[in-house]
């Protein structure tokens, strides 16, 4: 996704984002397709005007206005729709290349405001990150856990323009102000771990954050003390699943794994001996809560009862459907371990689900 981030920055480096055109203007990316799909003009008429405009070297939008089929305002709105579509496709692309060529003169302006570009980029980035399964998000956190997320001093947009809701804004302003490693950010975050991870990675990909391995901060010890003690004081905000670094769809295997990881992170050996006396009580309390959560979730019956308290029925049904679709995609990519994980999660939420049970049985049979 870093390539998509670079594309986003490139659009912002040379003048207003409204001065963007894409060639060739054919097929899915053309204004003709956008106009036809909008229903504003009959597709046959769009094709006819498009052929005439191309043969005479005239812009289709201007031709539609001249022909009296659309007003200038209507064409401007359709151009905005096209630019937003193109930006979304660039940000979603996982292969191929896009080239930027500044022009001294552009024949028209789409009138797309800079904030619109940011909103579109943010929507695409966060939507894609939310499709990652809990283990994938956990791996991304693990890779960066000992790095410091630092707000970029000269970001592509003013930070206040980032389309964050009030809780995400608080997370950005108070938890990502610098001086904390990523794992520390997660301990003090007002968002759950998955939400915190999505927001952090999206900010990184769009150029509002950078990660660095070390900070020259004399008060780093103090920040660790505050982070640990604050987490202990606010521990009731974390669900039992979150305490074990698990999504609420977790079954026994990820719960066991999450428990071991959580206890390891809270071990005395992970902290400088010089500050242990100041955080020992908090660590003991946190380890006690992790142990309590594990005792609760390792029991199948208690786990089902608890899940119903943190995830409503509609969320469970929708998640099961999504996991089955993601399992199908992973199966095509031969990512068998991930497929097995998805099937187990579906069965965890819906023990009678035939699709997941049959799929799991087939995988076991193929493995011999």
Coordinates of N, CA and C in Angstrom, one line a residue, residues 47-289:
X47 N -22.8 7.6 -26.8 CA -21.9 7.0 -27.7 C -21.8 7.8 -29.0
X48 N -22.9 8.3 -29.4 CA -23.0 9.1 -30.7 C -22.2 10.4 -30.5
X49 N -22.5 11.1 -29.4 CA -21.8 12.4 -29.2 C -20.3 12.2 -29.0
X50 N -20.0 11.1 -28.3 CA -18.5 10.8 -28.0 C -17.8 10.5 -29.3
X51 N -18.4 9.8 -30.2 CA -17.7 9.5 -31.5 C -17.5 10.8 -32.3
X52 N -18.5 11.7 -32.3 CA -18.4 13.0 -33.0 C -17.3 13.8 -32.3
X53 N -17.3 13.9 -31.0 CA -16.4 14.7 -30.3 C -14.9 14.3 -30.5
X54 N -14.7 12.9 -30.5 CA -13.4 12.4 -30.8 C -12.9 12.7 -32.2
X55 N -13.8 12.5 -33.2 CA -13.5 12.8 -34.6 C -13.1 14.2 -34.8
X56 N -13.7 15.1 -34.0 CA -13.4 16.6 -34.2 C -12.4 17.1 -33.2
X57 N -11.9 16.2 -32.3 CA -11.0 16.7 -31.3 C -11.5 17.6 -30.3
X58 N -12.8 17.4 -30.0 CA -13.5 18.2 -29.0 C -13.7 17.4 -27.7
X59 N -13.6 18.1 -26.6 CA -13.8 17.4 -25.3 C -15.3 17.0 -25.2
X60 N -15.5 15.8 -24.7 CA -16.9 15.2 -24.6 C -17.8 16.1 -23.7
X61 N -17.3 16.5 -22.6 CA -18.1 17.4 -21.7 C -18.6 18.6 -22.4
X62 N -17.7 19.3 -23.1 CA -18.0 20.5 -23.8 C -19.0 20.2 -24.9
X63 N -18.8 19.1 -25.5 CA -19.8 18.7 -26.6 C -21.2 18.4 -26.1
X64 N -21.3 17.8 -24.9 CA -22.6 17.5 -24.3 C -23.3 18.8 -23.9
X65 N -22.5 19.8 -23.5 CA -23.1 21.1 -23.2 C -23.6 21.8 -24.4
X66 N -22.7 21.8 -25.5 CA -23.1 22.4 -26.7 C -24.3 21.8 -27.3
X67 N -24.4 20.5 -27.2 CA -25.6 19.8 -27.8 C -26.8 20.0 -26.9
X68 N -26.7 20.6 -25.8 CA -27.9 20.9 -24.9 C -28.3 19.7 -24.1
X69 N -27.5 18.7 -24.1 CA -27.9 17.5 -23.3 C -27.6 17.6 -21.9
X70 N -26.6 18.4 -21.5 CA -26.2 18.6 -20.1 C -25.9 20.0 -19.9
X71 N -26.0 20.5 -18.6 CA -25.5 21.9 -18.3 C -24.1 21.8 -17.9
X72 N -23.4 22.9 -17.8 CA -22.0 23.0 -17.4 C -21.9 22.4 -15.9
X73 N -22.9 22.8 -15.1 CA -22.8 22.3 -13.7 C -23.0 20.8 -13.6
X74 N -23.8 20.2 -14.5 CA -24.0 18.8 -14.5 C -22.7 18.1 -15.0
X75 N -22.1 18.6 -16.0 CA -20.8 18.1 -16.5 C -19.8 18.1 -15.4
X76 N -19.7 19.3 -14.7 CA -18.7 19.4 -13.6 C -18.9 18.4 -12.5
X77 N -20.2 18.1 -12.2 CA -20.4 17.1 -11.1 C -20.0 15.7 -11.6
X78 N -20.2 15.4 -12.9 CA -19.8 14.1 -13.4 C -18.3 14.0 -13.5
X79 N -17.6 15.1 -13.8 CA -16.2 15.1 -13.8 C -15.6 14.8 -12.4
X80 N -16.3 15.4 -11.4 CA -15.9 15.1 -10.0 C -16.1 13.6 -9.7
X81 N -17.2 13.0 -10.1 CA -17.4 11.6 -9.9 C -16.3 10.8 -10.5
X82 N -15.9 11.2 -11.7 CA -14.8 10.4 -12.4 C -13.5 10.6 -11.7
X83 N -13.2 11.8 -11.3 CA -11.9 11.9 -10.5 C -11.9 11.1 -9.3
X84 N -13.0 11.1 -8.5 CA -13.0 10.3 -7.3 C -12.9 8.8 -7.6
X85 N -13.5 8.4 -8.7 CA -13.4 7.0 -9.1 C -11.9 6.6 -9.5
X86 N -11.3 7.5 -10.2 CA -9.9 7.3 -10.6 C -9.0 7.2 -9.4
X87 N -9.2 8.1 -8.4 CA -8.4 8.1 -7.3 C -8.6 6.8 -6.5
X88 N -9.8 6.4 -6.4 CA -10.1 5.2 -5.6 C -9.4 4.0 -6.3
X89 N -9.4 3.9 -7.6 CA -8.8 2.8 -8.4 C -7.3 2.8 -8.2
X90 N -6.7 4.1 -8.1 CA -5.3 4.1 -7.9 C -4.9 3.6 -6.5
X91 N -5.7 4.0 -5.6 CA -5.4 3.6 -4.2 C -5.6 2.1 -3.9
X92 N -6.5 1.6 -4.7 CA -6.8 0.1 -4.5 C -5.9 -0.8 -5.3
X93 N -5.2 -0.2 -6.3 CA -4.4 -1.0 -7.2 C -3.2 -1.7 -6.4
X94 N -3.0 -2.9 -6.7 CA -1.9 -3.7 -6.1 C -0.8 -4.0 -7.1
X95 N -1.0 -3.6 -8.4 CA 0.0 -3.8 -9.4 C -0.2 -2.8 -10.5
X96 N 0.7 -2.7 -11.5 CA 0.6 -1.7 -12.5 C 1.4 -0.4 -12.2
X97 N 1.2 0.6 -13.0 CA 1.9 1.9 -12.7 C 1.0 3.0 -13.2
X98 N 1.2 4.2 -12.5 CA 0.5 5.4 -12.8 C 1.6 6.5 -13.0
X99 N 1.5 7.3 -14.0 CA 2.5 8.3 -14.3 C 1.8 9.7 -14.3
X100 N 2.5 10.6 -13.7 CA 2.0 12.0 -13.5 C 2.7 12.9 -14.4
X101 N 2.0 13.7 -15.2 CA 2.7 14.7 -16.1 C 2.0 16.0 -15.9
X102 N 2.7 17.0 -15.3 CA 2.1 18.3 -15.1 C 1.9 19.0 -16.5
X103 N 0.8 19.7 -16.6 CA 0.5 20.5 -17.8 C 0.6 22.0 -17.5
X104 N 1.0 22.7 -18.5 CA 1.0 24.2 -18.4 C -0.4 24.7 -18.5
X105 N -1.2 24.0 -19.2 CA -2.6 24.5 -19.4 C -3.5 23.3 -19.4
X106 N -4.6 23.4 -18.6 CA -5.6 22.3 -18.6 C -6.9 22.9 -19.2
X107 N -7.6 22.1 -20.1 CA -8.8 22.6 -20.8 C -10.0 22.8 -19.9
X108 N -10.0 22.2 -18.8 CA -11.2 22.3 -17.9 C -10.7 22.0 -16.5
X109 N -11.6 22.5 -15.5 CA -11.3 22.2 -14.1 C -12.5 21.4 -13.5
X110 N -12.2 20.3 -12.8 CA -13.2 19.5 -12.2 C -13.8 20.2 -11.0
X111 N -13.1 21.1 -10.4 CA -13.6 21.7 -9.2 C -13.6 20.9 -8.0
X112 N -12.7 19.8 -8.0 CA -12.6 18.9 -6.8 C -11.8 19.6 -5.7
X113 N -12.4 19.8 -4.5 CA -11.7 20.4 -3.5 C -10.7 19.5 -2.9
X114 N -9.6 20.0 -2.3 CA -8.5 19.2 -1.7 C -9.1 18.3 -0.6
X115 N -10.0 18.8 0.2 CA -10.6 18.0 1.2 C -11.3 16.7 0.7
X116 N -11.9 16.9 -0.5 CA -12.5 15.7 -1.1 C -11.6 14.6 -1.5
X117 N -10.4 15.0 -1.9 CA -9.4 14.0 -2.2 C -8.9 13.3 -0.9
X118 N -8.8 14.0 0.1 CA -8.4 13.4 1.4 C -9.4 12.5 1.9
X119 N -10.7 12.9 1.8 CA -11.8 12.0 2.3 C -11.8 10.7 1.5
X120 N -11.7 10.9 0.2 CA -11.7 9.7 -0.7 C -10.6 8.7 -0.3
X121 N -9.4 9.3 -0.2 CA -8.2 8.5 0.2 C -8.3 7.8 1.5
X122 N -8.9 8.5 2.5 CA -9.1 8.0 3.8 C -10.1 6.9 3.8
X123 N -11.1 7.0 3.0 CA -12.2 6.0 3.0 C -11.6 4.7 2.4
X124 N -10.9 4.8 1.3 CA -10.3 3.7 0.7 C -9.3 3.0 1.6
X125 N -8.4 3.7 2.2 CA -7.4 3.2 3.1 C -8.0 2.4 4.3
X126 N -8.9 3.1 4.9 CA -9.5 2.4 6.1 C -10.4 1.3 5.8
X127 N -11.1 1.4 4.7 CA -11.9 0.2 4.3 C -11.1 -1.0 3.9
X128 N -10.0 -0.8 3.3 CA -9.1 -1.9 2.9 C -8.5 -2.6 4.2
X129 N -8.1 -1.7 5.1 CA -7.5 -2.2 6.3 C -8.5 -3.0 7.2
X130 N -9.7 -2.6 7.2 CA -10.7 -3.2 8.0 C -11.1 -4.6 7.4
X131 N -10.7 -4.9 6.2 CA -10.9 -6.2 5.6 C -9.9 -7.2 6.1
X132 N -8.8 -6.8 6.7 CA -7.8 -7.7 7.2 C -8.4 -8.5 8.4
X133 N -8.0 -9.7 8.5 CA -8.5 -10.5 9.6 C -7.7 -10.2 10.9
X134 N -8.2 -10.5 12.0 CA -7.6 -10.1 13.3 C -6.1 -10.6 13.4
X135 N -5.8 -11.7 12.8 CA -4.4 -12.2 12.9 C -3.5 -11.4 12.0
X136 N -4.0 -10.9 10.9 CA -3.2 -10.1 10.0 C -2.9 -8.7 10.6
X137 N -4.0 -8.2 11.3 CA -3.8 -6.9 12.0 C -2.8 -7.1 13.1
X138 N -2.9 -8.2 13.8 CA -1.9 -8.5 14.9 C -0.5 -8.6 14.4
X139 N -0.3 -9.2 13.2 CA 1.0 -9.3 12.7 C 1.6 -7.9 12.3
X140 N 0.7 -7.1 11.8 CA 1.2 -5.7 11.4 C 1.6 -5.0 12.7
X141 N 0.8 -5.1 13.8 CA 1.2 -4.5 15.0 C 2.5 -5.1 15.6
X142 N 2.6 -6.4 15.5 CA 3.8 -7.0 16.0 C 5.1 -6.5 15.3
X143 N 5.0 -6.4 14.0 CA 6.1 -5.9 13.2 C 6.6 -4.5 13.6
X144 N 5.6 -3.7 14.1 CA 6.0 -2.3 14.4 C 5.9 -2.0 15.9
X145 N 5.7 -3.0 16.7 CA 5.4 -2.7 18.1 C 6.4 -2.0 18.9
X146 N 7.7 -2.1 18.5 CA 8.8 -1.4 19.2 C 9.2 -0.2 18.5
X147 N 8.5 0.3 17.5 CA 8.8 1.5 16.8 C 7.9 2.6 17.3
X148 N 8.4 3.8 17.2 CA 7.6 5.0 17.6 C 6.8 5.6 16.5
X149 N 5.5 5.7 16.5 CA 4.7 6.4 15.5 C 4.9 7.9 15.8
X150 N 5.3 8.7 14.9 CA 5.6 10.1 15.1 C 4.8 10.9 14.0
X151 N 4.1 11.9 14.5 CA 3.4 12.7 13.5 C 4.3 13.5 12.6
X152 N 4.1 13.5 11.3 CA 4.9 14.2 10.3 C 4.8 15.7 10.5
X153 N 5.9 16.3 10.5 CA 5.9 17.8 10.7 C 5.3 18.6 9.5
X154 N 5.5 18.0 8.3 CA 5.0 18.7 7.1 C 4.1 17.7 6.4
X155 N 2.9 17.4 6.9 CA 2.0 16.4 6.3 C 1.4 16.9 5.0
X156 N 0.8 16.0 4.2 CA 0.2 16.4 2.9 C -1.0 17.4 3.1
X157 N -1.7 17.3 4.2 CA -2.8 18.1 4.6 C -2.6 18.5 6.0
X158 N -3.3 19.6 6.4 CA -3.3 20.0 7.9 C -3.9 18.8 8.6
X159 N -3.4 18.4 9.8 CA -4.0 17.3 10.5 C -5.5 17.5 10.8
X160 N -5.9 18.7 11.0 CA -7.3 18.9 11.4 C -8.2 18.6 10.2
X161 N -7.7 18.4 9.0 CA -8.5 18.1 7.8 C -8.8 16.6 7.7
X162 N -8.0 15.8 8.4 CA -8.2 14.3 8.4 C -9.6 14.0 8.8
X163 N -10.4 13.2 8.1 CA -11.8 13.0 8.4 C -12.0 11.9 9.5
X164 N -11.6 12.3 10.8 CA -11.7 11.5 11.9 C -12.9 11.8 12.7
X165 N -13.6 10.8 13.3 CA -14.7 11.1 14.2 C -14.1 11.5 15.5
X166 N -14.9 11.9 16.5 CA -14.4 12.5 17.7 C -13.5 11.6 18.5
X167 N -13.8 10.3 18.5 CA -13.0 9.3 19.3 C -11.7 9.1 18.6
X168 N -11.7 9.1 17.2 CA -10.4 8.9 16.5 C -9.6 10.2 16.6
X169 N -10.2 11.3 16.7 CA -9.5 12.6 16.8 C -8.8 12.6 18.2
X170 N -9.5 12.1 19.2 CA -8.9 12.1 20.5 C -7.7 11.1 20.5
X171 N -7.8 10.0 19.8 CA -6.7 9.0 19.7 C -5.5 9.7 19.0
X172 N -5.8 10.4 17.9 CA -4.7 11.1 17.2 C -4.0 12.1 18.0
X173 N -4.8 13.0 18.7 CA -4.2 14.1 19.4 C -3.5 13.7 20.7
X174 N -4.1 12.7 21.4 CA -3.6 12.3 22.7 C -2.7 11.1 22.8
X175 N -2.9 10.1 21.9 CA -2.2 8.9 21.9 C -1.0 8.8 20.9
X176 N -1.2 9.6 19.9 CA -0.1 9.6 18.8 C 0.6 10.9 18.7
X177 N 0.8 11.6 19.9 CA 1.5 12.8 19.9 C 3.0 12.6 19.9
X178 N 3.4 11.4 20.0 CA 4.9 11.1 20.0 C 5.3 10.6 21.4
X179 N 6.5 9.9 21.4 CA 7.1 9.5 22.6 C 6.7 8.2 23.1
X180 N 5.8 7.5 22.4 CA 5.4 6.1 22.8 C 5.7 5.2 21.7
X181 N 6.2 4.0 22.1 CA 6.2 2.9 21.1 C 4.8 2.5 20.8
X182 N 4.7 1.7 19.6 CA 3.4 1.4 19.2 C 2.6 0.5 20.2
X183 N 3.4 -0.4 20.9 CA 2.7 -1.2 21.9 C 2.2 -0.4 23.1
X184 N 2.9 0.7 23.4 CA 2.5 1.6 24.4 C 1.3 2.4 24.0
X185 N 1.2 2.8 22.7 CA 0.1 3.5 22.2 C -1.2 2.6 22.4
X186 N -1.0 1.3 22.1 CA -2.2 0.4 22.2 C -2.7 0.3 23.7
X187 N -1.8 0.4 24.6 CA -2.2 0.3 26.0 C -2.9 1.5 26.5
X188 N -2.7 2.7 26.0 CA -3.4 3.9 26.4 C -4.5 4.3 25.5
X189 N -4.7 3.6 24.4 CA -5.7 4.1 23.4 C -7.1 4.0 24.0
X190 N -7.9 5.0 23.5 CA -9.3 5.0 23.9 C -10.1 4.2 22.9
X191 N -9.5 3.6 21.9 CA -10.1 2.8 20.9 C -9.7 1.3 21.2
X192 N -10.5 0.4 20.7 CA -10.0 -1.0 20.8 C -8.8 -1.3 19.9
X193 N -8.1 -2.4 20.1 CA -6.9 -2.6 19.4 C -7.0 -2.6 17.9
X194 N -8.1 -3.3 17.4 CA -8.3 -3.3 15.9 C -8.5 -2.0 15.3
X195 N -9.4 -1.2 16.0 CA -9.7 0.2 15.5 C -8.4 1.0 15.6
X196 N -7.7 0.9 16.7 CA -6.5 1.7 16.8 C -5.5 1.4 15.7
X197 N -5.4 0.1 15.4 CA -4.4 -0.4 14.4 C -4.8 0.2 13.0
X198 N -6.1 0.1 12.7 CA -6.6 0.6 11.4 C -6.3 2.1 11.2
X199 N -6.6 2.8 12.2 CA -6.4 4.3 12.2 C -4.9 4.6 12.0
X200 N -4.1 3.9 12.8 CA -2.6 4.2 12.8 C -2.0 3.8 11.5
X201 N -2.4 2.7 10.9 CA -1.8 2.3 9.6 C -2.3 3.2 8.5
X202 N -3.6 3.6 8.6 CA -4.1 4.5 7.5 C -3.4 5.9 7.6
X203 N -3.1 6.4 8.8 CA -2.4 7.6 8.9 C -1.0 7.5 8.4
X204 N -0.4 6.3 8.6 CA 1.0 6.1 8.1 C 1.0 6.0 6.6
X205 N 0.1 5.2 6.0 CA 0.1 5.1 4.6 C -0.2 6.4 3.8
X206 N -1.0 7.3 4.4 CA -1.3 8.5 3.7 C -0.4 9.6 4.1
X207 N 0.7 9.3 4.9 CA 1.7 10.3 5.1 C 1.6 11.2 6.3
X208 N 0.7 10.9 7.2 CA 0.5 11.7 8.4 C 1.4 11.2 9.6
X209 N 1.8 10.0 9.5 CA 2.7 9.4 10.5 C 3.9 8.8 9.9
X210 N 5.0 8.7 10.6 CA 6.1 7.9 10.3 C 6.5 7.1 11.5
X211 N 7.2 6.0 11.2 CA 7.7 5.2 12.3 C 9.2 5.2 12.4
X212 N 9.7 5.4 13.6 CA 11.2 5.4 13.8 C 11.5 4.5 15.0
X213 N 12.7 3.9 14.9 CA 13.1 2.9 15.8 C 13.5 3.4 17.2
X214 N 14.0 4.6 17.2 CA 14.5 5.2 18.5 C 14.1 6.7 18.6
X215 N 13.9 7.1 19.8 CA 13.7 8.5 20.1 C 14.7 9.0 21.2
X216 N 15.2 10.2 21.0 CA 16.1 10.7 22.0 C 15.2 11.5 23.0
X217 N 14.7 10.7 23.9 CA 13.7 11.3 24.9 C 14.2 11.0 26.3
X218 N 14.6 12.0 27.1 CA 15.1 11.7 28.4 C 14.0 11.3 29.4
X219 N 12.7 11.6 29.0 CA 11.6 11.2 29.9 C 10.9 10.0 29.4
X220 N 11.6 9.1 28.7 CA 10.9 7.9 28.2 C 10.5 7.0 29.3
X221 N 11.3 6.9 30.4 CA 11.0 6.1 31.5 C 9.6 6.5 32.1
X222 N 9.5 7.8 32.2 CA 8.3 8.4 32.8 C 7.1 8.0 32.0
X223 N 7.2 8.0 30.7 CA 6.1 7.7 29.8 C 5.7 6.3 29.9
X224 N 6.7 5.4 30.1 CA 6.3 4.0 30.3 C 5.5 3.8 31.6
X225 N 6.0 4.5 32.7 CA 5.3 4.4 34.0 C 3.9 4.9 33.8
X226 N 3.7 6.0 33.1 CA 2.3 6.6 33.0 C 1.5 5.6 32.1
X227 N 2.1 5.0 31.1 CA 1.3 4.2 30.2 C 0.8 2.9 30.9
X228 N 1.7 2.3 31.7 CA 1.4 1.1 32.4 C 0.3 1.4 33.5
X229 N 0.6 2.4 34.2 CA -0.4 2.7 35.3 C -1.7 3.2 34.8
X230 N -1.7 3.9 33.7 CA -3.0 4.3 33.1 C -3.8 3.1 32.6
X231 N -3.1 2.2 31.9 CA -3.8 1.0 31.4 C -4.4 0.2 32.6
X232 N -3.7 0.1 33.6 CA -4.2 -0.6 34.8 C -5.4 0.1 35.4
X233 N -5.4 1.4 35.4 CA -6.5 2.2 35.9 C -7.7 2.1 35.0
X234 N -7.5 1.9 33.7 CA -8.6 1.9 32.7 C -8.9 0.5 32.2
X235 N -8.4 -0.5 32.9 CA -8.5 -1.9 32.3 C -9.9 -2.4 32.1
X236 N -10.9 -1.8 32.8 CA -12.2 -2.2 32.5 C -12.8 -1.8 31.2
X237 N -12.0 -1.0 30.5 CA -12.5 -0.6 29.1 C -12.2 -1.7 28.1
X238 N -11.3 -2.6 28.4 CA -10.9 -3.7 27.5 C -11.8 -4.9 27.7
X239 N -12.3 -5.5 26.6 CA -13.0 -6.7 26.7 C -12.0 -7.8 27.0
X240 N -12.6 -9.0 27.4 CA -11.7 -10.1 27.7 C -11.0 -10.5 26.5
X241 N -11.6 -10.4 25.3 CA -11.0 -10.8 24.0 C -9.8 -9.8 23.8
X242 N -10.0 -8.6 24.0 CA -8.9 -7.6 23.8 C -7.8 -7.8 24.7
X243 N -8.1 -8.2 25.9 CA -7.0 -8.4 26.9 C -6.1 -9.5 26.4
X244 N -6.6 -10.4 25.6 CA -5.8 -11.6 25.1 C -5.4 -11.3 23.6
X245 N -5.5 -10.0 23.2 CA -5.1 -9.7 21.8 C -5.9 -10.5 20.8
X246 N -7.2 -10.7 21.1 CA -8.0 -11.5 20.2 C -9.2 -10.8 19.7
X247 N -9.7 -11.1 18.5 CA -11.0 -10.7 18.0 C -12.1 -11.4 18.7
X248 N -13.3 -10.9 18.8 CA -14.3 -11.6 19.5 C -14.8 -12.9 18.9
X249 N -14.3 -13.1 17.7 CA -14.7 -14.4 17.0 C -13.7 -15.5 17.3
X250 N -12.7 -15.2 18.2 CA -11.6 -16.2 18.5 C -12.1 -17.5 19.1
X251 N -11.4 -18.5 18.7 CA -11.7 -19.8 19.3 C -10.5 -20.2 20.2
X252 N -10.4 -21.5 20.6 CA -9.4 -21.9 21.6 C -7.9 -21.6 21.1
X253 N -7.6 -21.9 19.9 CA -6.2 -21.8 19.5 C -5.7 -20.3 19.6
X254 N -6.4 -19.3 18.9 CA -5.9 -17.9 19.1 C -6.0 -17.4 20.5
X255 N -7.0 -17.9 21.3 CA -7.1 -17.5 22.7 C -5.8 -18.0 23.5
X256 N -5.4 -19.2 23.3 CA -4.2 -19.7 23.9 C -3.0 -18.9 23.5
X257 N -2.9 -18.7 22.2 CA -1.8 -17.9 21.7 C -1.8 -16.5 22.2
X258 N -2.9 -15.8 22.3 CA -3.1 -14.5 22.7 C -2.7 -14.4 24.2
X259 N -3.2 -15.4 25.0 CA -2.9 -15.4 26.4 C -1.4 -15.4 26.7
X260 N -0.7 -16.3 26.0 CA 0.8 -16.4 26.2 C 1.5 -15.1 25.8
X261 N 1.0 -14.5 24.7 CA 1.6 -13.2 24.3 C 1.4 -12.1 25.2
X262 N 0.1 -12.0 25.7 CA -0.2 -11.0 26.7 C 0.5 -11.1 28.0
X263 N 0.7 -12.3 28.5 CA 1.4 -12.5 29.7 C 2.9 -12.2 29.5
X264 N 3.4 -12.5 28.3 CA 4.8 -12.2 28.0 C 5.1 -10.7 28.0
X265 N 4.2 -10.0 27.4 CA 4.3 -8.5 27.3 C 4.3 -7.9 28.6
X266 N 3.6 -8.5 29.6 CA 3.5 -7.9 30.9 C 4.5 -8.4 31.9
X267 N 5.4 -9.3 31.4 CA 6.5 -9.8 32.3 C 7.4 -8.7 32.8
X268 N 7.9 -8.9 34.0 CA 8.8 -7.9 34.6 C 10.1 -7.7 33.7
X269 N 10.5 -8.8 33.0 CA 11.7 -8.7 32.2 C 11.6 -7.8 31.0
X270 N 10.4 -7.4 30.6 CA 10.2 -6.5 29.5 C 10.4 -5.0 29.9
X271 N 10.6 -4.7 31.1 CA 10.7 -3.3 31.6 C 12.0 -3.1 32.3
X272 N 12.6 -1.8 32.1 CA 13.8 -1.5 32.8 C 13.7 -1.7 34.3
X273 N 14.7 -2.4 34.9 CA 14.6 -2.6 36.3 C 14.5 -1.4 37.2
X274 N 15.0 -0.3 36.7 CA 15.0 1.0 37.4 C 13.5 1.5 37.6
X275 N 12.6 1.1 36.8 CA 11.2 1.6 37.0 C 10.3 0.6 37.5
X276 N 10.7 -0.7 37.7 CA 9.8 -1.7 38.1 C 9.1 -1.4 39.5
X277 N 9.8 -0.8 40.4 CA 9.1 -0.5 41.7 C 7.9 0.4 41.5
X278 N 7.9 1.2 40.5 CA 6.8 2.2 40.2 C 5.7 1.6 39.4
X279 N 5.9 0.4 38.8 CA 4.8 -0.2 38.0 C 4.5 -1.6 38.4
X280 N 5.2 -2.1 39.4 CA 5.0 -3.5 39.8 C 3.5 -3.8 40.2
X281 N 2.9 -3.0 41.0 CA 1.5 -3.2 41.4 C 0.6 -3.2 40.1
X282 N 0.8 -2.3 39.2 CA 0.0 -2.2 38.0 C 0.2 -3.5 37.1
X283 N 1.5 -4.0 37.0 CA 1.7 -5.2 36.3 C 1.0 -6.4 36.9
X284 N 1.1 -6.5 38.2 CA 0.4 -7.6 38.9 C -1.1 -7.5 38.6
X285 N -1.7 -6.3 38.7 CA -3.1 -6.2 38.4 C -3.5 -6.5 37.0
X286 N -2.6 -6.1 36.0 CA -2.9 -6.4 34.6 C -2.7 -7.9 34.3
X287 N -1.7 -8.5 34.9 CA -1.6 -10.0 34.7 C -2.7 -10.7 35.3
X288 N -3.2 -10.2 36.4 CA -4.4 -10.8 37.0 C -5.6 -10.8 36.2
X289 N -5.8 -9.6 35.5 CA -6.9 -9.4 34.6 C -6.8 -10.3 33.4

